[in-house]
Amino acid sequence: MSTGTDPLAPLAQLPGVPDAVAEVRKAVDRLYGHRVMRRRAAEVTSESALRGARASAALAGADWPLEEVRRRSDFSADHESRTVGAALRIAAEAGQLLSVWRHSPLQVLARLHLLAVGDADPAAGRPRQFGEGVEALFPLELKAAESVEVEAGPAGPVAELPPAPGAEEVAARLDQLSRLLIARAEGQGVGTPALVVASVVHGELLALRPFGSHNGVIARAAQRIVLIAEGLDPKSICPAEVGFAELGTDAYRRALAGYLAGTPEGLAAWIAHCGRALRLGVRESTAVCEAMQRGMV
């Protein structure tokens, strides 16, 4: 199949998206060329997973210091600790699910939810059913860090997100998303940049909120899996979750509202926001590499 038949191909040509793709590619390539990556790539991957999990949990309402996450072993005491534990378990296993993702993305999403909630939960690993509620995506408002040097986009009122769609619509759209990803794994539509594909998967899962809980953590993990599968970040060393947390949930909500609106401007803004977050994740791992090079880690 030619890339022209890829339904995501037009998104790659939206205003600003080619620049976002090029900037991300340049930043990722620079990180992969760091001399530390020649001999300590596994350590960078491990540290990226930890920092990404911490940031993803923070976005879900459990904003713990990195060292607290690093030293803690019990994640069952309360809702916050369970959220951090869920993010850590998902981060630890996400990179190992690539082969399954290529032929059954929905199976991977089910596995991520099971990792998040544990097998004692009767709803573990299955999408919401008719009448079941869904946990809020943004229970805690994080503000953008003053140290962020990447443009965060125009400020504005906190975006109001529409309610999650019903179970029937969720099932239909998940199936459509799965078919698209499987087609890509089979070599169809391979011309669409990884940033675009990952942004769409991330945005669609946030839009659908397919599970009763942990949808944000799962969506961000799915973005990471796509970036691995698409070859942009094969060693999983670019924690975009860190970037989303640094940019703040206000900006995250506004960008997601643009995706949900479905306008060309909104879709382009969402992809650009994901690109900014990924570049900040690259900056985080670059700092890790520099610390390793100086013998500080």
Tab-separated table of N, CA, C and O in Angstrom, residues 178-272:
chain	number	residue	atom	x	y	z
A	178	SER	N	-6.790	-0.196	16.398
A	178	SER	CA	-6.018	-1.434	16.323
A	178	SER	C	-5.736	-1.826	14.878
A	178	SER	O	-4.616	-2.202	14.527
A	179	ARG	N	-6.746	-1.737	14.034
A	179	ARG	CA	-6.560	-2.078	12.614
A	179	ARG	C	-5.519	-1.177	11.956
A	179	ARG	O	-4.695	-1.628	11.159
A	180	LEU	N	-5.555	0.107	12.297
A	180	LEU	CA	-4.591	1.039	11.724
A	180	LEU	C	-3.166	0.671	12.143
A	180	LEU	O	-2.243	0.653	11.309
A	181	LEU	N	-2.977	0.355	13.422
A	181	LEU	CA	-1.645	0.031	13.916
A	181	LEU	C	-1.135	-1.291	13.358
A	181	LEU	O	0.053	-1.422	13.033
A	182	ILE	N	-2.009	-2.262	13.229
A	182	ILE	CA	-1.603	-3.545	12.655
A	182	ILE	C	-1.215	-3.375	11.192
A	182	ILE	O	-0.224	-3.952	10.719
A	183	ALA	N	-1.965	-2.543	10.466
A	183	ALA	CA	-1.629	-2.271	9.067
A	183	ALA	C	-0.253	-1.630	8.963
A	183	ALA	O	0.536	-1.959	8.076
A	184	ARG	N	0.050	-0.724	9.882
A	184	ARG	CA	1.373	-0.097	9.856
A	184	ARG	C	2.455	-1.130	10.131
A	184	ARG	O	3.521	-1.114	9.520
A	185	ALA	N	2.204	-2.036	11.075
A	185	ALA	CA	3.183	-3.072	11.380
A	185	ALA	C	3.425	-3.982	10.180
A	185	ALA	O	4.509	-4.575	10.046
A	186	GLU	N	2.441	-4.077	9.308
A	186	GLU	CA	2.567	-4.899	8.105
A	186	GLU	C	3.152	-4.120	6.934
A	186	GLU	O	3.196	-4.619	5.814
A	187	GLY	N	3.577	-2.881	7.197
A	187	GLY	CA	4.245	-2.100	6.165
A	187	GLY	C	3.375	-1.139	5.407
A	187	GLY	O	3.802	-0.574	4.407
A	188	GLN	N	2.154	-0.915	5.871
A	188	GLN	CA	1.252	0.007	5.199
A	188	GLN	C	1.325	1.375	5.881
A	188	GLN	O	1.275	1.478	7.096
A	189	GLY	N	1.445	2.419	5.064
A	189	GLY	CA	1.479	3.760	5.616
A	189	GLY	C	2.755	4.091	6.352
A	189	GLY	O	2.748	4.902	7.279
A	190	VAL	N	3.859	3.463	5.963
A	190	VAL	CA	5.096	3.646	6.715
A	190	VAL	C	5.712	5.032	6.531
A	190	VAL	O	6.661	5.372	7.231
A	191	GLY	N	5.191	5.841	5.625
A	191	GLY	CA	5.763	7.172	5.425
A	191	GLY	C	5.357	8.191	6.467
A	191	GLY	O	5.978	9.244	6.569
A	192	THR	N	4.318	7.935	7.223
A	192	THR	CA	3.877	8.885	8.242
A	192	THR	C	4.853	8.888	9.411
A	192	THR	O	5.174	7.836	9.947
A	193	PRO	N	5.326	10.067	9.833
A	193	PRO	CA	6.351	10.119	10.887
A	193	PRO	C	5.876	9.521	12.207
A	193	PRO	O	4.694	9.578	12.563
A	194	ALA	N	6.835	8.986	12.953
A	194	ALA	CA	6.533	8.344	14.227
A	194	ALA	C	5.866	9.305	15.206
A	194	ALA	O	4.970	8.910	15.953
A	195	LEU	N	6.300	10.566	15.225
A	195	LEU	CA	5.698	11.533	16.145
A	195	LEU	C	4.208	11.666	15.891
A	195	LEU	O	3.414	11.741	16.836
A	196	VAL	N	3.810	11.683	14.635
A	196	VAL	CA	2.391	11.819	14.289
A	196	VAL	C	1.613	10.600	14.760
A	196	VAL	O	0.547	10.713	15.382
A	197	VAL	N	2.128	9.414	14.469
A	197	VAL	CA	1.438	8.182	14.864
A	197	VAL	C	1.307	8.100	16.376
A	197	VAL	O	0.236	7.819	16.925
A	198	ALA	N	2.408	8.366	17.084
A	198	ALA	CA	2.399	8.279	18.542
A	198	ALA	C	1.436	9.300	19.142
A	198	ALA	O	0.739	9.008	20.122
A	199	SER	N	1.400	10.499	18.560
A	199	SER	CA	0.504	11.536	19.068
A	199	SER	C	-0.957	11.136	18.896
A	199	SER	O	-1.789	11.383	19.780
A	200	VAL	N	-1.272	10.528	17.772
A	200	VAL	CA	-2.650	10.099	17.525
A	200	VAL	C	-3.050	8.989	18.494
A	200	VAL	O	-4.145	9.011	19.067
A	201	VAL	N	-2.183	8.018	18.690
A	201	VAL	CA	-2.492	6.929	19.633
A	201	VAL	C	-2.699	7.493	21.031
A	201	VAL	O	-3.666	7.156	21.722
A	202	HIS	N	-1.816	8.360	21.448
A	202	HIS	CA	-1.909	8.994	22.764
A	202	HIS	C	-3.223	9.768	22.884
A	202	HIS	O	-3.994	9.596	23.846
A	203	GLY	N	-3.488	10.625	21.903
A	203	GLY	CA	-4.691	11.446	21.948
A	203	GLY	C	-5.970	10.630	21.902
A	203	GLY	O	-6.938	10.922	22.612
A	204	GLU	N	-5.980	9.592	21.089
A	204	GLU	CA	-7.185	8.770	20.961
A	204	GLU	C	-7.480	8.025	22.262
A	204	GLU	O	-8.642	7.923	22.678
A	205	LEU	N	-6.455	7.529	22.918
A	205	LEU	CA	-6.682	6.818	24.176
A	205	LEU	C	-7.133	7.771	25.280
A	205	LEU	O	-7.960	7.405	26.127
A	206	LEU	N	-6.618	8.997	25.283
A	206	LEU	CA	-7.108	9.980	26.238
A	206	LEU	C	-8.548	10.370	25.921
A	206	LEU	O	-9.351	10.613	26.829
A	207	ALA	N	-8.867	10.433	24.649
A	207	ALA	CA	-10.238	10.773	24.251
A	207	ALA	C	-11.223	9.676	24.650
A	207	ALA	O	-12.317	9.950	25.160
A	208	LEU	N	-10.835	8.432	24.438
A	208	LEU	CA	-11.745	7.311	24.685
A	208	LEU	C	-11.841	6.951	26.163
A	208	LEU	O	-12.894	6.507	26.626
A	209	ARG	N	-10.713	7.102	26.884
A	209	ARG	CA	-10.680	6.660	28.281
A	209	ARG	C	-11.327	5.276	28.392
A	209	ARG	O	-12.348	5.093	29.064
A	210	PRO	N	-10.722	4.279	27.729
A	210	PRO	CA	-11.399	2.988	27.565
A	210	PRO	C	-11.556	2.184	28.853
A	210	PRO	O	-12.450	1.341	28.935
A	211	PHE	N	-10.715	2.453	29.847
A	211	PHE	CA	-10.773	1.688	31.091
A	211	PHE	C	-11.353	2.547	32.215
A	211	PHE	O	-11.419	3.766	32.111
A	212	GLY	N	-11.738	1.892	33.263
A	212	GLY	CA	-12.331	2.627	34.369
A	212	GLY	C	-11.334	3.495	35.117
A	212	GLY	O	-11.726	4.435	35.803
A	213	SER	N	-10.033	3.203	34.988
A	213	SER	CA	-8.998	3.951	35.705
A	213	SER	C	-7.681	3.879	34.947
A	213	SER	O	-7.530	3.080	34.018
A	214	HIS	N	-6.742	4.750	35.332
A	214	HIS	CA	-5.356	4.738	34.830
A	214	HIS	C	-5.252	4.983	33.322
A	214	HIS	O	-4.260	4.595	32.692
A	215	ASN	N	-6.242	5.637	32.739
A	215	ASN	CA	-6.201	5.854	31.288
A	215	ASN	C	-5.065	6.772	30.860
A	215	ASN	O	-4.459	6.565	29.805
A	216	GLY	N	-4.746	7.789	31.675
A	216	GLY	CA	-3.655	8.681	31.314
A	216	GLY	C	-2.314	7.971	31.316
A	216	GLY	O	-1.520	8.112	30.380
A	217	VAL	N	-2.057	7.199	32.354
A	217	VAL	CA	-0.800	6.453	32.445
A	217	VAL	C	-0.687	5.478	31.275
A	217	VAL	O	0.382	5.331	30.662
A	218	ILE	N	-1.779	4.815	30.935
A	218	ILE	CA	-1.778	3.846	29.835
A	218	ILE	C	-1.561	4.550	28.497
A	218	ILE	O	-0.788	4.079	27.653
A	219	ALA	N	-2.214	5.691	28.304
A	219	ALA	CA	-2.056	6.420	27.039
A	219	ALA	C	-0.623	6.879	26.841
A	219	ALA	O	-0.067	6.799	25.736
A	220	ARG	N	-0.013	7.357	27.913
A	220	ARG	CA	1.381	7.815	27.792
A	220	ARG	C	2.329	6.642	27.562
A	220	ARG	O	3.308	6.760	26.808
A	221	ALA	N	2.042	5.498	28.174
A	221	ALA	CA	2.852	4.308	27.916
A	221	ALA	C	2.683	3.836	26.477
A	221	ALA	O	3.643	3.391	25.837
A	222	ALA	N	1.466	3.931	25.955
A	222	ALA	CA	1.222	3.531	24.568
A	222	ALA	C	1.993	4.422	23.603
A	222	ALA	O	2.530	3.945	22.593
A	223	GLN	N	2.058	5.714	23.901
A	223	GLN	CA	2.857	6.598	23.060
A	223	GLN	C	4.307	6.128	23.047
A	223	GLN	O	4.958	6.089	21.994
A	224	ARG	N	4.825	5.777	24.220
A	224	ARG	CA	6.218	5.315	24.296
A	224	ARG	C	6.405	4.047	23.469
A	224	ARG	O	7.414	3.899	22.759
A	225	ILE	N	5.454	3.109	23.539
A	225	ILE	CA	5.558	1.872	22.762
A	225	ILE	C	5.564	2.177	21.266
A	225	ILE	O	6.327	1.583	20.496
A	226	VAL	N	4.722	3.104	20.842
A	226	VAL	CA	4.680	3.471	19.420
A	226	VAL	C	6.019	4.052	18.981
A	226	VAL	O	6.533	3.727	17.897
A	227	LEU	N	6.607	4.903	19.790
A	227	LEU	CA	7.899	5.495	19.434
A	227	LEU	C	8.982	4.433	19.301
A	227	LEU	O	9.886	4.555	18.465
A	228	ILE	N	8.893	3.375	20.111
A	228	ILE	CA	9.821	2.248	19.975
A	228	ILE	C	9.519	1.494	18.683
A	228	ILE	O	10.416	1.218	17.875
A	229	ALA	N	8.241	1.145	18.496
A	229	ALA	CA	7.835	0.338	17.343
A	229	ALA	C	8.119	1.032	16.023
A	229	ALA	O	8.477	0.379	15.028
A	230	GLU	N	7.970	2.359	16.004
A	230	GLU	CA	8.163	3.108	14.767
A	230	GLU	C	9.629	3.430	14.500
A	230	GLU	O	9.966	3.996	13.465
A	231	GLY	N	10.502	3.082	15.451
A	231	GLY	CA	11.930	3.247	15.226
A	231	GLY	C	12.494	4.606	15.577
A	231	GLY	O	13.690	4.834	15.386
A	232	LEU	N	11.684	5.512	16.099
A	232	LEU	CA	12.221	6.818	16.479
A	232	LEU	C	13.029	6.718	17.765
A	232	LEU	O	14.083	7.345	17.904
A	233	ASP	N	12.567	5.923	18.710
A	233	ASP	CA	13.232	5.773	19.997
A	233	ASP	C	13.334	4.289	20.355
A	233	ASP	O	12.718	3.817	21.307
A	234	PRO	N	14.099	3.511	19.584
A	234	PRO	CA	14.101	2.057	19.755
A	234	PRO	C	14.610	1.577	21.108
A	234	PRO	O	14.228	0.501	21.562
A	235	LYS	N	15.441	2.368	21.778
A	235	LYS	CA	15.955	1.971	23.088
A	235	LYS	C	15.138	2.567	24.234
A	235	LYS	O	15.466	2.357	25.412
A	236	SER	N	14.085	3.299	23.911
A	236	SER	CA	13.186	3.895	24.904
A	236	SER	C	13.952	4.739	25.919
A	236	SER	O	13.908	4.512	27.126
A	237	ILE	N	14.632	5.747	25.398
A	237	ILE	CA	15.435	6.625	26.264
A	237	ILE	C	14.918	8.065	26.267
A	237	ILE	O	15.562	8.949	26.828
A	238	CYS	N	13.772	8.307	25.660
A	238	CYS	CA	13.247	9.670	25.536
A	238	CYS	C	11.922	9.782	26.292
A	238	CYS	O	10.850	9.550	25.708
A	239	PRO	N	11.947	10.091	27.588
A	239	PRO	CA	10.730	10.085	28.395
A	239	PRO	C	9.852	11.310	28.160
A	239	PRO	O	9.933	12.313	28.889
A	240	ALA	N	8.973	11.221	27.181
A	240	ALA	CA	8.073	12.342	26.886
A	240	ALA	C	7.208	12.688	28.088
A	240	ALA	O	6.779	13.834	28.248
A	241	GLU	N	6.943	11.695	28.953
A	241	GLU	CA	6.122	11.953	30.133
A	241	GLU	C	6.716	13.081	30.972
A	241	GLU	O	5.992	13.894	31.556
A	242	VAL	N	8.044	13.123	31.050
A	242	VAL	CA	8.726	14.185	31.787
A	242	VAL	C	8.378	15.534	31.175
A	242	VAL	O	8.108	16.512	31.877
A	243	GLY	N	8.378	15.582	29.853
A	243	GLY	CA	8.051	16.827	29.173
A	243	GLY	C	6.618	17.266	29.403
A	243	GLY	O	6.344	18.454	29.629
A	244	PHE	N	5.676	16.327	29.354
A	244	PHE	CA	4.280	16.683	29.611
A	244	PHE	C	4.124	17.259	31.016
A	244	PHE	O	3.396	18.233	31.231
A	245	ALA	N	4.796	16.659	31.993
A	245	ALA	CA	4.710	17.149	33.360
A	245	ALA	C	5.342	18.533	33.480
A	245	ALA	O	4.809	19.412	34.169
A	246	GLU	N	6.473	18.756	32.817
A	246	GLU	CA	7.132	20.066	32.880
A	246	GLU	C	6.283	21.153	32.233
A	246	GLU	O	6.209	22.278	32.729
A	247	LEU	N	5.661	20.834	31.140
A	247	LEU	CA	4.815	21.816	30.464
A	247	LEU	C	3.541	22.096	31.240
A	247	LEU	O	2.930	23.152	31.075
A	248	GLY	N	3.118	21.169	32.095
A	248	GLY	CA	1.978	21.398	32.971
A	248	GLY	C	0.669	20.857	32.434
A	248	GLY	O	0.475	20.735	31.222
A	249	THR	N	-0.235	20.553	33.343
A	249	THR	CA	-1.503	19.967	32.914
A	249	THR	C	-2.426	20.971	32.243
A	249	THR	O	-3.287	20.585	31.460
A	250	ASP	N	-2.276	22.270	32.543
A	250	ASP	CA	-3.095	23.253	31.827
A	250	ASP	C	-2.817	23.177	30.324
A	250	ASP	O	-3.737	23.131	29.501
A	251	ALA	N	-1.517	23.170	29.979
A	251	ALA	CA	-1.139	23.087	28.566
A	251	ALA	C	-1.544	21.743	27.975
A	251	ALA	O	-1.964	21.655	26.812
A	252	TYR	N	-1.409	20.693	28.772
A	252	TYR	CA	-1.788	19.339	28.329
A	252	TYR	C	-3.278	19.295	27.997
A	252	TYR	O	-3.697	18.791	26.948
A	253	ARG	N	-4.098	19.847	28.886
A	253	ARG	CA	-5.547	19.855	28.666
A	253	ARG	C	-5.919	20.675	27.434
A	253	ARG	O	-6.777	20.274	26.642
A	254	ARG	N	-5.294	21.851	27.286
A	254	ARG	CA	-5.608	22.690	26.128
A	254	ARG	C	-5.257	21.973	24.828
A	254	ARG	O	-6.019	22.001	23.857
A	255	ALA	N	-4.090	21.342	24.810
A	255	ALA	CA	-3.682	20.625	23.596
A	255	ALA	C	-4.616	19.455	23.324
A	255	ALA	O	-5.006	19.209	22.179
A	256	LEU	N	-4.989	18.717	24.369
A	256	LEU	CA	-5.911	17.603	24.189
A	256	LEU	C	-7.273	18.088	23.703
A	256	LEU	O	-7.898	17.448	22.852
A	257	ALA	N	-7.731	19.225	24.219
A	257	ALA	CA	-9.006	19.781	23.752
A	257	ALA	C	-8.948	20.059	22.253
A	257	ALA	O	-9.941	19.871	21.533
A	258	GLY	N	-7.786	20.492	21.760
A	258	GLY	CA	-7.629	20.704	20.323
A	258	GLY	C	-7.746	19.404	19.553
A	258	GLY	O	-8.384	19.352	18.496
A	259	TYR	N	-7.140	18.345	20.088
A	259	TYR	CA	-7.264	17.033	19.436
A	259	TYR	C	-8.718	16.594	19.404
A	259	TYR	O	-9.222	16.116	18.375
A	260	LEU	N	-9.415	16.765	20.519
A	260	LEU	CA	-10.806	16.326	20.598
A	260	LEU	C	-11.707	17.122	19.665
A	260	LEU	O	-12.697	16.598	19.156
A	261	ALA	N	-11.342	18.393	19.433
A	261	ALA	CA	-12.140	19.211	18.511
A	261	ALA	C	-12.038	18.700	17.084
A	261	ALA	O	-12.963	18.858	16.282
A	262	GLY	N	-10.896	18.089	16.756
A	262	GLY	CA	-10.739	17.482	15.439
A	262	GLY	C	-10.483	18.457	14.308
A	262	GLY	O	-10.480	18.062	13.140
A	263	THR	N	-10.251	19.729	14.618
A	263	THR	CA	-9.947	20.708	13.579
A	263	THR	C	-8.488	20.584	13.162
A	263	THR	O	-7.652	20.094	13.939
A	264	PRO	N	-8.154	21.025	11.948
A	264	PRO	CA	-6.737	20.982	11.546
A	264	PRO	C	-5.840	21.722	12.528
A	264	PRO	O	-4.756	21.246	12.864
A	265	GLU	N	-6.299	22.882	13.005
A	265	GLU	CA	-5.497	23.661	13.942
A	265	GLU	C	-5.321	22.908	15.271
A	265	GLU	O	-4.236	22.888	15.844
A	266	GLY	N	-6.416	22.297	15.738
A	266	GLY	CA	-6.349	21.569	16.999
A	266	GLY	C	-5.466	20.339	16.917
A	266	GLY	O	-4.692	20.052	17.837
A	267	LEU	N	-5.559	19.607	15.815
A	267	LEU	CA	-4.731	18.419	15.636
A	267	LEU	C	-3.256	18.794	15.530
A	267	LEU	O	-2.387	18.137	16.120
A	268	ALA	N	-2.981	19.863	14.790
A	268	ALA	CA	-1.597	20.311	14.652
A	268	ALA	C	-1.033	20.751	15.993
A	268	ALA	O	0.131	20.462	16.326
A	269	ALA	N	-1.849	21.450	16.790
A	269	ALA	CA	-1.395	21.909	18.102
A	269	ALA	C	-1.105	20.731	19.027
A	269	ALA	O	-0.148	20.759	19.813
A	270	TRP	N	-1.927	19.692	18.950
A	270	TRP	CA	-1.695	18.512	19.782
A	270	TRP	C	-0.397	17.815	19.399
A	270	TRP	O	0.409	17.456	20.265
A	271	ILE	N	-0.169	17.636	18.109
A	271	ILE	CA	1.062	16.983	17.662
A	271	ILE	C	2.278	17.818	18.061
A	271	ILE	O	3.304	17.285	18.522
A	272	ALA	N	2.161	19.142	17.914
A	272	ALA	CA	3.269	20.010	18.302
A	272	ALA	C	3.528	19.928	19.803
A	272	ALA	O	4.685	19.933	20.249
